[in-house]
Tab-separated table of C-alpha atoms in Angstrom:
chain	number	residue	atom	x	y	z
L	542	UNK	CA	11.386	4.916	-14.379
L	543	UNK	CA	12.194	1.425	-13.092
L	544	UNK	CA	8.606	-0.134	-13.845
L	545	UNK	CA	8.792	1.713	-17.329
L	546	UNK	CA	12.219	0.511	-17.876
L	547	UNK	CA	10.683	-3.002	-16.696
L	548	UNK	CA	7.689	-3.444	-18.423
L	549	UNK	CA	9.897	-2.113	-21.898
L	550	UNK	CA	12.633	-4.543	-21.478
L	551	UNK	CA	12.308	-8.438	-22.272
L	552	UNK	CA	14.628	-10.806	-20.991
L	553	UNK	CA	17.103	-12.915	-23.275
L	554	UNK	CA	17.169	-16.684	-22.440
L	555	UNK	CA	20.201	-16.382	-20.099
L	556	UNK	CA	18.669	-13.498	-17.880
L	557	UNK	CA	15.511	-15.546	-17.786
L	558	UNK	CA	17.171	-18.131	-16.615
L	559	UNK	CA	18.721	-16.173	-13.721
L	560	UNK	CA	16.154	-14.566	-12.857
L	561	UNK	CA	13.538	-17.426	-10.830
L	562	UNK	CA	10.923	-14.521	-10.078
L	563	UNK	CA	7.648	-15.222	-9.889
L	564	UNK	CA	5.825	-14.317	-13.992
L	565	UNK	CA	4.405	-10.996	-14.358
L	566	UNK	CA	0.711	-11.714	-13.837
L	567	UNK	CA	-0.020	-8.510	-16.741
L	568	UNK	CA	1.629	-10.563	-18.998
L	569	UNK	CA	-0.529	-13.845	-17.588
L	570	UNK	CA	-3.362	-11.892	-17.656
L	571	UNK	CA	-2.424	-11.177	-21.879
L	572	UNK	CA	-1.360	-14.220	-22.481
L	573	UNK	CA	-4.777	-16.094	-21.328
L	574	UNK	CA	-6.633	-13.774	-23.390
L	575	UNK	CA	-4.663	-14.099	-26.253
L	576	UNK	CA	-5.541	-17.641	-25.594
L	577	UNK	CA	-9.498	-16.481	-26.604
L	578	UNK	CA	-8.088	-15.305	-29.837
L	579	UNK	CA	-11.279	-13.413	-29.687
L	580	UNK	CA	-10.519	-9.208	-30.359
L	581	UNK	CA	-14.161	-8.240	-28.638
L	582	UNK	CA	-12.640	-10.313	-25.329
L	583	UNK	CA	-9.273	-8.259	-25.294
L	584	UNK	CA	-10.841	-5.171	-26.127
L	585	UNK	CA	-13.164	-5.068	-23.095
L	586	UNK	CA	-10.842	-6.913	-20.739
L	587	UNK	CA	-8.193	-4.028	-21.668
L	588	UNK	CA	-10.256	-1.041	-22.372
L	589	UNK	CA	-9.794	0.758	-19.443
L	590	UNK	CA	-5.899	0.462	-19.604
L	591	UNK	CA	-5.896	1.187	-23.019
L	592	UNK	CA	-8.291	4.627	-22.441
L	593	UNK	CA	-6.868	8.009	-21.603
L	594	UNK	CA	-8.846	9.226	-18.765
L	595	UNK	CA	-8.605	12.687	-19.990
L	596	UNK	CA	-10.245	12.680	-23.786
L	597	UNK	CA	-11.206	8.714	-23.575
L	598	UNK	CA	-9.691	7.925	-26.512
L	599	UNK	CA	-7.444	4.949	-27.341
L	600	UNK	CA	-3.895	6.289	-26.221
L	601	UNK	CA	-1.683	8.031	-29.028
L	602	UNK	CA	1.964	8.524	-27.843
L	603	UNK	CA	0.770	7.766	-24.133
L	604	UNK	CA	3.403	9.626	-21.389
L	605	UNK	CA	3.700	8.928	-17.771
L	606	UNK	CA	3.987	11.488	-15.682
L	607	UNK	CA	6.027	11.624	-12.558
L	608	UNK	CA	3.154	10.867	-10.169
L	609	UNK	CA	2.476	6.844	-12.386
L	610	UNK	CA	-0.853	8.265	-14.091
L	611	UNK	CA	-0.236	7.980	-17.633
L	612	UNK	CA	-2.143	10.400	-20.587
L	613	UNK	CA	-1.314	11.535	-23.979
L	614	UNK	CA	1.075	13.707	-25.460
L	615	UNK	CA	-1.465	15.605	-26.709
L	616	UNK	CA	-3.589	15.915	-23.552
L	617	UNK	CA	-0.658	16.735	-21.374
L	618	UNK	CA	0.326	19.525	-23.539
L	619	UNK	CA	-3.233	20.972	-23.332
L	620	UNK	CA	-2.684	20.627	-19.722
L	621	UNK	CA	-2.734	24.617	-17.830
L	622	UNK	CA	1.045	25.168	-16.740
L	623	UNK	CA	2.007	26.199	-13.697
L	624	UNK	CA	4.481	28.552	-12.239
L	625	UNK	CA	7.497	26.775	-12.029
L	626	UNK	CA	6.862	25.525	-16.089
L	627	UNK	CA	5.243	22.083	-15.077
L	628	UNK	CA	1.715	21.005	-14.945
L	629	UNK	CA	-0.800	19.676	-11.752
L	630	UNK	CA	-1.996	15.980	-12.566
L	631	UNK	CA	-5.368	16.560	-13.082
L	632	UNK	CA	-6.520	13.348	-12.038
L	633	UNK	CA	-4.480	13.482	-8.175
L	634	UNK	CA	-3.874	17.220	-8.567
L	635	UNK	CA	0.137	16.636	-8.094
L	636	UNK	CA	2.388	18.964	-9.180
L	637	UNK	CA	4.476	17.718	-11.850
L	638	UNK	CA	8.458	18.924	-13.256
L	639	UNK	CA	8.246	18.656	-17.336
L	640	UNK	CA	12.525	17.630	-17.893
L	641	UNK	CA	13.318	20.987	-19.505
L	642	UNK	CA	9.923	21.984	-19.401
L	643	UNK	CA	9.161	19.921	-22.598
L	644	UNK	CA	6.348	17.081	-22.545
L	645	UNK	CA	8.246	14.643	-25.019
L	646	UNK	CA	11.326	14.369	-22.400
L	647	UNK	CA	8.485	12.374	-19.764
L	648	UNK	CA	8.998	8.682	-20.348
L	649	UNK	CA	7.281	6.746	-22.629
L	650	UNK	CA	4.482	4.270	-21.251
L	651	UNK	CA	5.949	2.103	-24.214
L	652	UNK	CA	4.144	-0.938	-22.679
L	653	UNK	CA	0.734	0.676	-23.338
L	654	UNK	CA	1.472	1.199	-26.818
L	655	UNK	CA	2.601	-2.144	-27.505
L	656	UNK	CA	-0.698	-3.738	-25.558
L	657	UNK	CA	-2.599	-0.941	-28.528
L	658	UNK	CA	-0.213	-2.914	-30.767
L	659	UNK	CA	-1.309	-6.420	-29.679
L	660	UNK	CA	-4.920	-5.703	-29.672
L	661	UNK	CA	-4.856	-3.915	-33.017
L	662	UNK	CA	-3.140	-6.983	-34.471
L	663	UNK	CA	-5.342	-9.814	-32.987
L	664	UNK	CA	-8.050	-7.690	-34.705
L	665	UNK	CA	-6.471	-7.767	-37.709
L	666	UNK	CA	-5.821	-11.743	-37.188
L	667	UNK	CA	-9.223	-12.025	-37.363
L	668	UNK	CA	-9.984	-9.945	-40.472
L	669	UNK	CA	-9.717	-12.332	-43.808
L	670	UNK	CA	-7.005	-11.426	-46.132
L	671	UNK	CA	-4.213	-9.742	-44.283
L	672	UNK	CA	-2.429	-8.236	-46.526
L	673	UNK	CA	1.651	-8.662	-46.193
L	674	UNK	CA	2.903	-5.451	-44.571
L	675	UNK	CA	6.413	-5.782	-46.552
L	676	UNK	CA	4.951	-6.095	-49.985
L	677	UNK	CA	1.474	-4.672	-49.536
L	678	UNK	CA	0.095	-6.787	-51.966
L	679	UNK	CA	-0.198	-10.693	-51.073
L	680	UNK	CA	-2.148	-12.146	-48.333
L	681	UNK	CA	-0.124	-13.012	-45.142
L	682	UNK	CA	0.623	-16.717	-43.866
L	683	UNK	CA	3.144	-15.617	-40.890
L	684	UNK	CA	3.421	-13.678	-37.936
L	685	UNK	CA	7.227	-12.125	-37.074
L	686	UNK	CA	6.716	-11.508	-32.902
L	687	UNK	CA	10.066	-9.582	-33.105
L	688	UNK	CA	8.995	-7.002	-36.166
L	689	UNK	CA	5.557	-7.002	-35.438
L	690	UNK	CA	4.727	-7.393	-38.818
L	691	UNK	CA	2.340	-10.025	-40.983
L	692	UNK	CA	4.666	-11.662	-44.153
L	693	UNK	CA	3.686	-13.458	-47.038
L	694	UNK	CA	5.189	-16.753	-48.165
L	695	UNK	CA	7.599	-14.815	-50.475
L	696	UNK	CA	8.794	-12.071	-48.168
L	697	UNK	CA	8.990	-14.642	-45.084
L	698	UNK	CA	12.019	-16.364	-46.849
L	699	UNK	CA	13.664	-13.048	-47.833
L	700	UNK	CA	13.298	-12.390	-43.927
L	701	UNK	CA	14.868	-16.151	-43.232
L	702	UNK	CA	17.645	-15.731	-45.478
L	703	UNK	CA	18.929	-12.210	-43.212
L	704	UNK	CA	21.425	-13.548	-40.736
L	705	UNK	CA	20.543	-10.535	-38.451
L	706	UNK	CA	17.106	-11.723	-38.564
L	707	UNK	CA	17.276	-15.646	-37.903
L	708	UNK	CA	16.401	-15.253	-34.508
L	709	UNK	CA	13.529	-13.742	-34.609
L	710	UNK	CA	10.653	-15.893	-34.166
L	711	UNK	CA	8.298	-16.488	-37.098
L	712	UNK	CA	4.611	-18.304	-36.373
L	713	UNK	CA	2.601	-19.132	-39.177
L	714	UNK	CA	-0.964	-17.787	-38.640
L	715	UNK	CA	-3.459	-20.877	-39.325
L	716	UNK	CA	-7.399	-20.312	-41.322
L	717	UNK	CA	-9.317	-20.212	-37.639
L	718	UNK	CA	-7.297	-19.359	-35.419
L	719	UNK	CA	-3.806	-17.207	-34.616
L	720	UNK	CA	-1.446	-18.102	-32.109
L	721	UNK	CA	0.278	-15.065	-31.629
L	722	UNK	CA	2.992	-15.230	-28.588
L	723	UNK	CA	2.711	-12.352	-25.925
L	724	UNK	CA	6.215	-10.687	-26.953
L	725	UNK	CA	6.166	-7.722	-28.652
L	726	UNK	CA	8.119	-5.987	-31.023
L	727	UNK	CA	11.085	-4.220	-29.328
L	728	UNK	CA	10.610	-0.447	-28.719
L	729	UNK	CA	12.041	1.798	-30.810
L	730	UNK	CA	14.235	5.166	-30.482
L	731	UNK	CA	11.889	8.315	-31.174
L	732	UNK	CA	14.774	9.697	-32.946
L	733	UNK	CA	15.773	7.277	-34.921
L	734	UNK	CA	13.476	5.009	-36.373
L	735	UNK	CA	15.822	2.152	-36.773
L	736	UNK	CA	17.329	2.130	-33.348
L	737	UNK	CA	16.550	-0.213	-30.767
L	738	UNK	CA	16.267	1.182	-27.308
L	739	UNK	CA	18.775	-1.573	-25.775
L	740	UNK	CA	20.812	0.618	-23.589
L	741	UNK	CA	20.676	2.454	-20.425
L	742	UNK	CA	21.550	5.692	-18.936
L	743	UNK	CA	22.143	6.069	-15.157
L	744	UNK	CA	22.693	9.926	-15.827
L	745	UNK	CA	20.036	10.540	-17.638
L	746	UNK	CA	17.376	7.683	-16.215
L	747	UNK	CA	16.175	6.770	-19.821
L	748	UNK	CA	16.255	4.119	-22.554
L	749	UNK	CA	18.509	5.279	-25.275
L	750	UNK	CA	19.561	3.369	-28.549
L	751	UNK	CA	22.837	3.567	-30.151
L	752	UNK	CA	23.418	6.439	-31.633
L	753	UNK	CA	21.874	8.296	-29.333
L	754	UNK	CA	24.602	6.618	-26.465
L	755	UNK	CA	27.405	7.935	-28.888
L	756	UNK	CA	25.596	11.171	-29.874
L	757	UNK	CA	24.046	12.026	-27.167
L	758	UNK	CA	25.278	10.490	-23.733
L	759	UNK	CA	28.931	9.831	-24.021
L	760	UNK	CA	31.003	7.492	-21.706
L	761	UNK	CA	33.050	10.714	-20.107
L	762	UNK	CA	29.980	12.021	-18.520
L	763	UNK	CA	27.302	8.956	-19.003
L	764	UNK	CA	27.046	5.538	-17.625
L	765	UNK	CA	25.428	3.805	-20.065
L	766	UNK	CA	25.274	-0.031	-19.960
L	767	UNK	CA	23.017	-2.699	-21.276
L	768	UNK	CA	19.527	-2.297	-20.423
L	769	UNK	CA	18.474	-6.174	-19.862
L	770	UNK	CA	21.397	-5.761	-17.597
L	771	UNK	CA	19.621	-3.129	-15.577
L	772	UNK	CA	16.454	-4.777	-15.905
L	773	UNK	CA	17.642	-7.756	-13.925
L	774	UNK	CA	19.255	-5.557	-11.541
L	775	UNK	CA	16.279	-3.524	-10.860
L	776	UNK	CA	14.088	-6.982	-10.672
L	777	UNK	CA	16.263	-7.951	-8.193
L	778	UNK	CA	15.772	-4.700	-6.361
L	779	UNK	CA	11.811	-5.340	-7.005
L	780	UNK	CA	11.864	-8.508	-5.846
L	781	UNK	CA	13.790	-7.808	-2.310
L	782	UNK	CA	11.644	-4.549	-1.722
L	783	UNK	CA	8.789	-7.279	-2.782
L	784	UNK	CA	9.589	-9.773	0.018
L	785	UNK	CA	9.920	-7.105	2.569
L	786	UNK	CA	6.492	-5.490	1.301
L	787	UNK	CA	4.914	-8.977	1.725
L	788	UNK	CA	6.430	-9.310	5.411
L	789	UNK	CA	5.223	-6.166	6.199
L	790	UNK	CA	1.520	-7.085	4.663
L	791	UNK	CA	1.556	-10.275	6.966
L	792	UNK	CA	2.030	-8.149	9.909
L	793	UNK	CA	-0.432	-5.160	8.415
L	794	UNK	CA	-2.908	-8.064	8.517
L	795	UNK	CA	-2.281	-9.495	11.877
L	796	UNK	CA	-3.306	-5.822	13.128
L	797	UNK	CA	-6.040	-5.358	10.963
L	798	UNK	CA	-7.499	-8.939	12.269
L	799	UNK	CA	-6.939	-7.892	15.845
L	800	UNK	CA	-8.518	-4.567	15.310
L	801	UNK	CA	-11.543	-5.941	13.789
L	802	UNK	CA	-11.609	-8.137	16.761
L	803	UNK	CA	-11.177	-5.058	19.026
L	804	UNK	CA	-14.105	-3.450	17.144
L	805	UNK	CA	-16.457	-6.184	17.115
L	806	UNK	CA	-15.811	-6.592	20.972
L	807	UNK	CA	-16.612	-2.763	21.287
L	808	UNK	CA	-19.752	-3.428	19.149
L	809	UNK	CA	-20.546	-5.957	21.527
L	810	UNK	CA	-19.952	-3.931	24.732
L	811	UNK	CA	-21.948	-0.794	23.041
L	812	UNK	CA	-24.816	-3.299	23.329
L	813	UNK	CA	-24.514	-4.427	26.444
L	814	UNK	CA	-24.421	-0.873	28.095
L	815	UNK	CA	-27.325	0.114	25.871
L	816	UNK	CA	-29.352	-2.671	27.172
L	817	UNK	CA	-28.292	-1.940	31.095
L	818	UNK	CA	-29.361	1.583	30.261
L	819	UNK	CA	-32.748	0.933	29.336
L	820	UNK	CA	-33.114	-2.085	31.778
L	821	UNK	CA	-31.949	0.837	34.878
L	822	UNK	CA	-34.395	3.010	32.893
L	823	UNK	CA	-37.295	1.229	32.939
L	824	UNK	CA	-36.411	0.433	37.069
L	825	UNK	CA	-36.570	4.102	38.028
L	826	UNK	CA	-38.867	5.655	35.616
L	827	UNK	CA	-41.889	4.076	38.127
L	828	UNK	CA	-39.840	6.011	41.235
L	829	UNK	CA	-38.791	8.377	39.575
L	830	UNK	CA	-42.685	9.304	38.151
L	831	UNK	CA	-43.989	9.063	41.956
L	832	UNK	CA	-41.539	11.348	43.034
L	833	UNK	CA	-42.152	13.359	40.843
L	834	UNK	CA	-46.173	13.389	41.329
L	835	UNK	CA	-45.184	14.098	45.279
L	836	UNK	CA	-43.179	17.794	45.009
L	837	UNK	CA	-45.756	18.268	42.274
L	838	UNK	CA	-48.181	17.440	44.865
L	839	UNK	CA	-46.039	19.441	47.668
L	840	UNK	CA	-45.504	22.449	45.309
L	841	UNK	CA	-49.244	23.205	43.833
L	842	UNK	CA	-49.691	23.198	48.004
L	843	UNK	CA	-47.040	25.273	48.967
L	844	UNK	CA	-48.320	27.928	45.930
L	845	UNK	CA	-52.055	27.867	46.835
L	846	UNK	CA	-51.101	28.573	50.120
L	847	UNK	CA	-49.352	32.151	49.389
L	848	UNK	CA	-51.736	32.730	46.973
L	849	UNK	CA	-54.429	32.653	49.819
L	850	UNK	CA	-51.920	34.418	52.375
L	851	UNK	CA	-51.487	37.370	49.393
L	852	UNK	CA	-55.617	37.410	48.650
L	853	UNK	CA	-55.701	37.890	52.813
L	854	UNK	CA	-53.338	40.565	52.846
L	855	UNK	CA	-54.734	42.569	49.786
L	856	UNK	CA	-58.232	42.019	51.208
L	857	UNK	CA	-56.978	44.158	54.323
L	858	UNK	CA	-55.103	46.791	52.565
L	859	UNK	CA	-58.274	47.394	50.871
L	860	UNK	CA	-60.344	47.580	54.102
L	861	UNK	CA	-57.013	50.376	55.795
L	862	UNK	CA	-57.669	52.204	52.340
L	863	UNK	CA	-61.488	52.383	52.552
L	864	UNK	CA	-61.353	53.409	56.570
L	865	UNK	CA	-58.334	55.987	55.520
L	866	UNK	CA	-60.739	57.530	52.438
L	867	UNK	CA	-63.857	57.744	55.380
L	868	UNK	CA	-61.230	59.266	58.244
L	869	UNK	CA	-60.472	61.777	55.507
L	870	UNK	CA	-64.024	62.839	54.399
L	871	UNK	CA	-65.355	63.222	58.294
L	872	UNK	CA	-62.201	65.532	59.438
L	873	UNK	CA	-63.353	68.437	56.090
L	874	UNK	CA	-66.586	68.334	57.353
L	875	UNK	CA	-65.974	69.500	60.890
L	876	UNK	CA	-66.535	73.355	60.843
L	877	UNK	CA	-63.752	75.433	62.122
């Protein structure tokens, strides 16, 4: 919820300013290829991210579940459910808890949609004759960052002339090329189309707009305060838990340099013994092999000799029976 709540919530000037973090290298990464200004570069630097790894499609309403792997709506609600009303991540196989068993309460991986949203525009940036999305009918020559939205000459003064909307930054898109800062449009309430999700709920862990803090999550039993106030708190929570992480990676790689020391002086003792082995081998086979030769030797001896002693003695069992057989035959011939 954090990162979501991160990556959804831009800083105004005086939180920037506070906050002397190192920049988010995703949005360094966007930035330099919005540099290209070429649509075929962003594409296939961002496909991946941009994919649902379920029907490979572009994402449409993409949905993080509770395990960080984000799908569609769609895909999620195809999903088998278990027992307990959730669904098993089919990409890690974790179980996940649908909030009130109902796939639009999962957060919103609003930062994926507004990448779509920045892609899909630098395409169009590239298109001749963009056509004004206000008036639908002349060509665009500006860029609002904060509506997301191409405007004609005539339609870009109308949007000057709106107090409400004097802050929001306006670039003019030039014949060849579009420079199009990396600042999206804000993200916008699901329920209500023109509220801003500005505010946050402890309570209820989400991004809420305005009328849905006074409809919805009211101050009696919701704490509900400023969201780019709890995005600098939570930055600052990143960014301790980040220095502690990086101590802990320093160490993590002072034992995984001393254990690949231990193992290549294990490879090297491995092949030393193997080496005495065969050298201690090759010493005693010769021994070993005239030894061997000897009780041979000894043993054929030893076995010819009973064999001999055994022919001896069945020689003169023979010679008992045949004087036995005679003895016999001599005593029924005597007459009585």
């Amino acid at each position: 919820m954090r990162d979501w709540l991160l990556l959804k919530c831009p800083f105004n000037d005086e939180t920037d300013a506070a906050w002397k973090g190192p920049t988010d290298p995703c949005e360094e990464r966007m930035g330099s290829l919005l540099n290209e200004r070429s649509p075929q570069v962003i594409s296939s630097a961002f496909e991946n991210d941009l994919t649902c790894q379920l029907c490979h499609k572009l994402f449409e309403h993409p949905k993080v579940l509770p395990c960080l792997h984000i799908m569609c709506k769609a895909c999620i609600e195809a999903l088998k459910p278990s027992r307990d009303g959730g669904v098993f991540c089919p990409l890690c196989e974790t179980p996940a808890l649908l909030p009130q068993e109902d796939v639009t309460k999962l957060p919103t991986a609003s930062f994926i949609s507004n990448m779509i949203d920045v892609t899909q525009t630098l395409k169009r940036a590239h298109e001749n004759n963009i056509v004004c999305d206000n008036c639908c009918s002349k060509d665009a020559t500006a860029y609002c960052t904060d509506c997301a939205l191409f405007q004609c000459e005539d339609c870009c003064k109308s949007h000057d002339v709106l107090k409400v909307l004097k802050e929001h930054k306006v670039t003019t898109i030039e014949l060849d090329r579009c420079n199009f800062p990396t600042k999206t449009a804000p993200s916008m309430c699901s329920k209500h189309s023109l509220g801003k999700l500005e505010l946050y709920c402890y309570d209820c862990e989400s991004l809420v707009c305005i009328e849905c803090a006074y409809l919805d999550h009211p101050k009696e039993n919701h704490s509900v305060k400023p969201a780019r106030v709890i995005a600098f708190s939570f930055k600052e929570d990143i960014k301790t838990s980040m220095a502690s992480l990086a101590a802990s990676a320093t160490q993590l790689q002072g034992i995984l340099a001393s254990t690949s020391q231990r193992v290549v002086a294990l490879l090297e003792q491995e092949q030393i013994i193997i080496q005495l082995i065969k050298e201690l081998s090759d010493q005693l086979m010769p021994s070993l092999k005239s030894e061997r030769d000897t009780v041979l030797h000894r043993g054929q001896n030893l076995f010819d000799l009973m064999k001999s002693e055994l022919q001896i003695q069945a020689r003169s069992m023979e010679l008992s029976q045949v004087k036995i057989r005679t003895c016999s035959a001599e005593l029924f011939e005597v007459p009585n």
